[in-house]
CSV table of C-alpha atoms in Angstrom, one decimal:
chain,number,residue,atom,x,y,z
A,1,GLY,CA,13.6,6.2,12.0
A,2,ILE,CA,9.9,7.5,12.2
A,3,GLN,CA,7.5,5.2,14.0
A,4,VAL,CA,3.8,5.0,13.1
A,5,GLU,CA,1.3,3.6,15.5
A,6,GLN,CA,-2.4,3.1,14.8
A,7,SER,CA,-5.2,2.5,17.3
A,8,PRO,CA,-7.3,0.7,17.9
A,9,PRO,CA,-5.9,-2.4,16.3
A,10,ASP,CA,-9.3,-4.0,16.0
A,11,LEU,CA,-12.8,-2.4,15.8
A,12,ILE,CA,-16.2,-4.1,15.6
A,13,LEU,CA,-19.3,-2.0,15.0
A,14,GLN,CA,-22.9,-2.3,13.9
A,15,GLU,CA,-23.9,-0.8,10.6
A,16,GLY,CA,-24.9,3.0,11.0
A,17,ALA,CA,-22.3,3.6,13.8
A,18,ASN,CA,-19.6,6.2,13.6
A,19,SER,CA,-15.9,5.5,14.3
A,20,THR,CA,-12.7,7.4,14.8
A,21,LEU,CA,-9.3,5.7,13.9
A,22,ARG,CA,-6.1,7.3,15.0
A,23,CYS,CA,-2.4,7.4,13.7
A,24,ASN,CA,0.4,8.9,15.9
A,25,PHE,CA,3.8,9.4,14.3
A,26,SER,CA,7.1,10.1,16.0
A,27,ASP,CA,8.6,12.8,13.9
A,28,SER,CA,7.5,15.7,11.5
A,29,VAL,CA,6.4,14.4,8.1
A,30,ASN,CA,5.7,16.0,4.7
A,31,ASN,CA,3.3,13.3,3.5
A,32,LEU,CA,0.6,11.3,5.3
A,33,GLN,CA,-1.7,9.0,3.5
A,34,TRP,CA,-4.8,6.9,4.6
A,35,PHE,CA,-5.6,3.6,2.8
A,36,HIS,CA,-8.4,1.2,2.9
A,37,GLN,CA,-7.6,-2.4,2.2
A,38,ASN,CA,-10.8,-4.4,1.3
A,39,PRO,CA,-11.2,-8.0,2.1
A,40,TRP,CA,-10.1,-9.0,-1.4
A,41,GLY,CA,-6.8,-7.3,-0.8
A,42,GLN,CA,-7.2,-4.0,-3.1
A,43,LEU,CA,-5.5,-1.0,-1.4
A,44,ILE,CA,-7.4,2.2,-2.0
A,45,ASN,CA,-6.0,5.6,-1.3
A,46,LEU,CA,-8.5,7.5,0.9
A,47,PHE,CA,-6.8,10.8,1.6
A,48,TYR,CA,-3.4,12.5,1.1
A,49,ILE,CA,-3.3,14.7,4.1
A,50,PRO,CA,0.0,16.0,5.5
A,51,SER,CA,-2.0,18.7,7.3
A,52,GLY,CA,-5.5,20.1,7.8
A,53,THR,CA,-8.9,18.5,7.3
A,54,LYS,CA,-10.4,16.9,4.1
A,55,GLN,CA,-13.8,15.3,3.6
A,56,ASN,CA,-15.0,12.8,1.0
A,57,GLY,CA,-18.6,11.7,1.6
A,58,ARG,CA,-19.0,9.9,4.8
A,59,LEU,CA,-15.2,9.8,5.4
A,60,SER,CA,-13.0,12.6,6.7
A,61,ALA,CA,-9.6,13.0,7.9
A,62,THR,CA,-7.7,15.6,10.0
A,63,THR,CA,-3.9,15.8,10.5
A,64,VAL,CA,-2.4,18.0,13.3
A,65,ALA,CA,1.2,17.9,12.2
A,66,THR,CA,2.4,20.0,15.0
A,67,GLU,CA,1.1,17.3,17.4
A,68,ARG,CA,2.0,14.5,15.2
A,69,TYR,CA,-1.3,12.7,14.9
A,70,SER,CA,-4.0,12.1,12.2
A,71,LEU,CA,-7.6,10.9,12.7
A,72,LEU,CA,-9.9,9.3,10.2
A,73,TYR,CA,-13.6,9.5,10.8
A,74,ILE,CA,-16.2,7.2,9.2
A,75,SER,CA,-19.8,8.2,9.8
A,76,SER,CA,-22.9,6.1,9.2
A,77,SER,CA,-20.8,3.0,8.7
A,78,GLN,CA,-21.8,0.5,6.0
A,79,THR,CA,-20.7,-3.3,5.7
A,80,THR,CA,-18.6,-2.2,2.5
A,81,ASP,CA,-16.4,-0.1,5.0
A,82,SER,CA,-15.0,-3.4,6.5
A,83,GLY,CA,-11.5,-4.0,6.0
A,84,VAL,CA,-8.1,-2.8,7.2
A,85,TYR,CA,-7.3,0.9,7.4
A,86,PHE,CA,-3.6,1.9,7.1
A,87,CYS,CA,-1.9,5.1,7.8
A,88,ALA,CA,1.5,5.7,6.1
A,89,VAL,CA,3.9,8.6,6.2
A,90,VAL,CA,7.0,9.3,4.2
A,91,GLY,CA,10.3,8.9,5.8
A,92,SER,CA,13.6,10.6,5.1
A,93,ASN,CA,14.4,8.2,2.2
A,94,TYR,CA,11.1,9.4,0.5
A,95,GLN,CA,9.4,5.9,1.0
A,96,LEU,CA,6.2,5.1,2.8
A,97,ILE,CA,6.5,3.9,6.5
A,98,TRP,CA,3.4,2.0,7.3
A,99,GLY,CA,1.4,1.6,10.6
A,100,ALA,CA,0.2,-1.9,11.6
A,101,GLY,CA,-3.4,-1.0,10.5
A,102,THR,CA,-6.9,-1.1,12.2
A,103,LYS,CA,-9.0,-3.9,11.2
A,104,LEU,CA,-12.6,-2.7,11.1
A,105,ILE,CA,-15.6,-5.1,10.9
A,106,ILE,CA,-19.0,-3.6,10.3
A,107,LYS,CA,-21.9,-6.0,11.2
A,108,PRO,CA,-25.2,-5.7,9.4
B,1,ASP,CA,-11.1,2.8,-15.9
B,2,ALA,CA,-8.3,0.5,-14.6
B,3,MET,CA,-5.1,2.6,-13.8
B,4,VAL,CA,-2.8,0.1,-12.2
B,5,ILE,CA,-3.2,-3.5,-13.7
B,6,GLN,CA,-1.6,-6.6,-12.3
B,7,ASN,CA,-1.4,-10.0,-13.9
B,8,PRO,CA,-2.1,-12.6,-13.0
B,9,ARG,CA,-4.3,-12.0,-10.0
B,10,TYR,CA,-3.4,-15.5,-8.7
B,11,GLN,CA,-0.3,-17.5,-9.3
B,12,VAL,CA,0.6,-20.8,-8.1
B,13,THR,CA,4.2,-22.1,-8.5
B,14,GLN,CA,6.3,-24.9,-7.3
B,15,PHE,CA,9.2,-24.5,-4.9
B,16,GLY,CA,12.2,-23.2,-6.8
B,17,LYS,CA,10.5,-22.7,-10.1
B,18,PRO,CA,11.0,-19.1,-11.4
B,19,VAL,CA,8.0,-16.9,-11.6
B,20,THR,CA,7.3,-13.5,-13.1
B,21,LEU,CA,4.6,-11.1,-12.0
B,22,SER,CA,3.6,-8.2,-14.2
B,23,CYS,CA,2.2,-4.6,-13.7
B,24,SER,CA,1.1,-2.0,-16.0
B,25,GLN,CA,-0.2,1.5,-15.6
B,26,THR,CA,-2.1,4.0,-17.7
B,27,LEU,CA,-1.3,7.0,-15.4
B,28,ASN,CA,2.0,7.8,-17.1
B,29,HIS,CA,3.6,8.0,-13.5
B,30,ASN,CA,7.3,8.3,-13.1
B,31,VAL,CA,7.7,6.1,-10.2
B,32,MET,CA,6.6,2.3,-9.9
B,33,TYR,CA,7.0,0.2,-6.7
B,34,TRP,CA,6.8,-3.4,-5.9
B,35,TYR,CA,5.5,-4.4,-2.3
B,36,GLN,CA,5.3,-7.7,-0.6
B,37,GLN,CA,2.4,-8.2,1.9
B,38,LYS,CA,1.9,-11.1,4.1
B,39,SER,CA,-1.1,-12.0,6.0
B,40,SER,CA,-2.2,-9.3,8.7
B,41,GLN,CA,0.9,-7.2,8.0
B,42,ALA,CA,1.5,-3.9,6.4
B,43,PRO,CA,3.0,-3.8,2.8
B,44,LYS,CA,6.7,-4.1,2.7
B,45,LEU,CA,8.6,-2.2,-0.1
B,46,LEU,CA,10.9,-4.4,-2.1
B,47,PHE,CA,12.1,-1.9,-4.7
B,48,HIS,CA,11.1,0.9,-6.8
B,49,TYR,CA,11.9,2.5,-10.1
B,50,TYR,CA,12.1,6.3,-10.6
B,51,ASP,CA,11.9,6.5,-14.4
B,52,LYS,CA,14.7,3.9,-15.4
B,53,ASP,CA,16.7,4.3,-12.1
B,54,PHE,CA,16.3,1.2,-9.9
B,55,ASN,CA,16.3,1.5,-6.1
B,56,ASN,CA,16.6,-1.6,-4.1
B,57,GLU,CA,15.6,-1.7,-0.4
B,58,ALA,CA,18.6,-3.0,1.8
B,59,ASP,CA,16.8,-5.9,3.1
B,60,THR,CA,15.2,-7.3,-0.3
B,61,PRO,CA,16.6,-10.7,-0.8
B,62,ASP,CA,18.7,-11.2,-4.1
B,63,ASN,CA,16.0,-13.8,-5.1
B,64,PHE,CA,13.8,-10.8,-6.1
B,65,GLN,CA,14.7,-8.9,-9.4
B,66,SER,CA,12.7,-6.4,-11.2
B,67,ARG,CA,12.7,-5.0,-14.8
B,68,ARG,CA,11.1,-1.8,-16.2
B,69,PRO,CA,11.2,-2.0,-20.0
B,70,ASN,CA,9.2,1.2,-20.5
B,71,THR,CA,7.2,3.8,-18.6
B,72,SER,CA,4.0,1.7,-18.6
B,73,PHE,CA,5.2,-1.8,-17.5
B,74,CYS,CA,7.2,-3.3,-14.7
B,75,PHE,CA,8.0,-6.9,-13.8
B,76,LEU,CA,8.9,-8.7,-10.6
B,77,ASP,CA,10.9,-11.9,-11.1
B,78,ILE,CA,11.3,-14.3,-8.3
B,79,ARG,CA,14.2,-16.5,-9.3
B,80,SER,CA,13.8,-19.5,-6.9
B,81,PRO,CA,10.5,-19.1,-4.9
B,82,GLY,CA,10.7,-20.5,-1.4
B,83,LEU,CA,7.7,-21.3,0.8
B,84,GLY,CA,8.3,-18.1,2.6
B,85,ASP,CA,7.8,-16.0,-0.5
B,86,ALA,CA,4.1,-16.9,-0.5
B,87,ALA,CA,2.4,-13.6,-0.3
B,88,MET,CA,0.4,-10.8,-1.9
B,89,TYR,CA,2.5,-8.7,-4.3
B,90,LEU,CA,1.3,-5.2,-4.8
B,91,CYS,CA,2.4,-2.9,-7.5
B,92,ALA,CA,2.0,0.9,-7.0
B,93,THR,CA,2.7,4.1,-9.0
B,94,SER,CA,3.1,7.7,-8.1
B,95,ARG,CA,4.0,10.8,-10.1
B,96,LEU,CA,6.8,11.8,-7.8
B,97,ALA,CA,8.7,9.8,-5.2
B,98,GLY,CA,7.7,10.6,-1.6
B,99,LEU,CA,5.6,13.7,-1.8
B,100,ASP,CA,2.7,12.3,-3.8
B,101,THR,CA,-0.2,9.9,-3.7
B,102,GLN,CA,0.5,6.2,-4.4
B,103,TYR,CA,-2.0,4.3,-6.5
B,104,PHE,CA,-2.1,0.5,-6.0
B,105,GLY,CA,-3.1,-2.3,-8.4
B,106,PRO,CA,-5.3,-5.1,-7.2
B,107,GLY,CA,-2.4,-7.4,-6.3
B,108,THR,CA,-1.2,-10.9,-7.2
B,109,ARG,CA,-1.6,-13.6,-4.8
B,110,LEU,CA,1.4,-15.9,-5.0
B,111,THR,CA,1.1,-19.5,-3.7
B,112,VAL,CA,4.3,-21.7,-3.4
B,113,LEU,CA,3.7,-25.6,-3.3
């Protein structure tokens, strides 16, 4: 089955810094999503991005499907950006296959 | 406006005592999912409904059951909770299976004593 790898596993930054999170996947996919899980456990969908580039405020994402990776950019980090960022792709059975996540800590 | 609602947010049960978690949605989505998430891990799909069609993951224990009486509601029943079933349980919905965004509820954190 499809493998999803995220890097780095952990990231600690000062408030105001920029960051890039990476998601590699082992096969072609029709669906890729980025999620943010806040410290209270709520999972929030950030982007549905099987290809191309999208932006939403300080966050943007780019998926290069032909090279099997996606990047999530966070600019001018705020403490509320802390949490775990998951990348997930859809496998052959139409269910999400999740990466292990990147744990982001933003220090004030 | 809440779109996917889970109740209760925290549930404490005793070893072996049945428990039911509930999920409701205002999105009128066809698909509803139940995930189990343990600490520092990604969510793990237990099962999903596409309308009334139930789809069980192969490795979901028989101890876990689900009901979907109508489009809006879905329930997770744990017949005999063990200590290993302590986790966050997440409900999600999507309009279509696979090729669509999934929207998650806030989760129910289950403690088994």
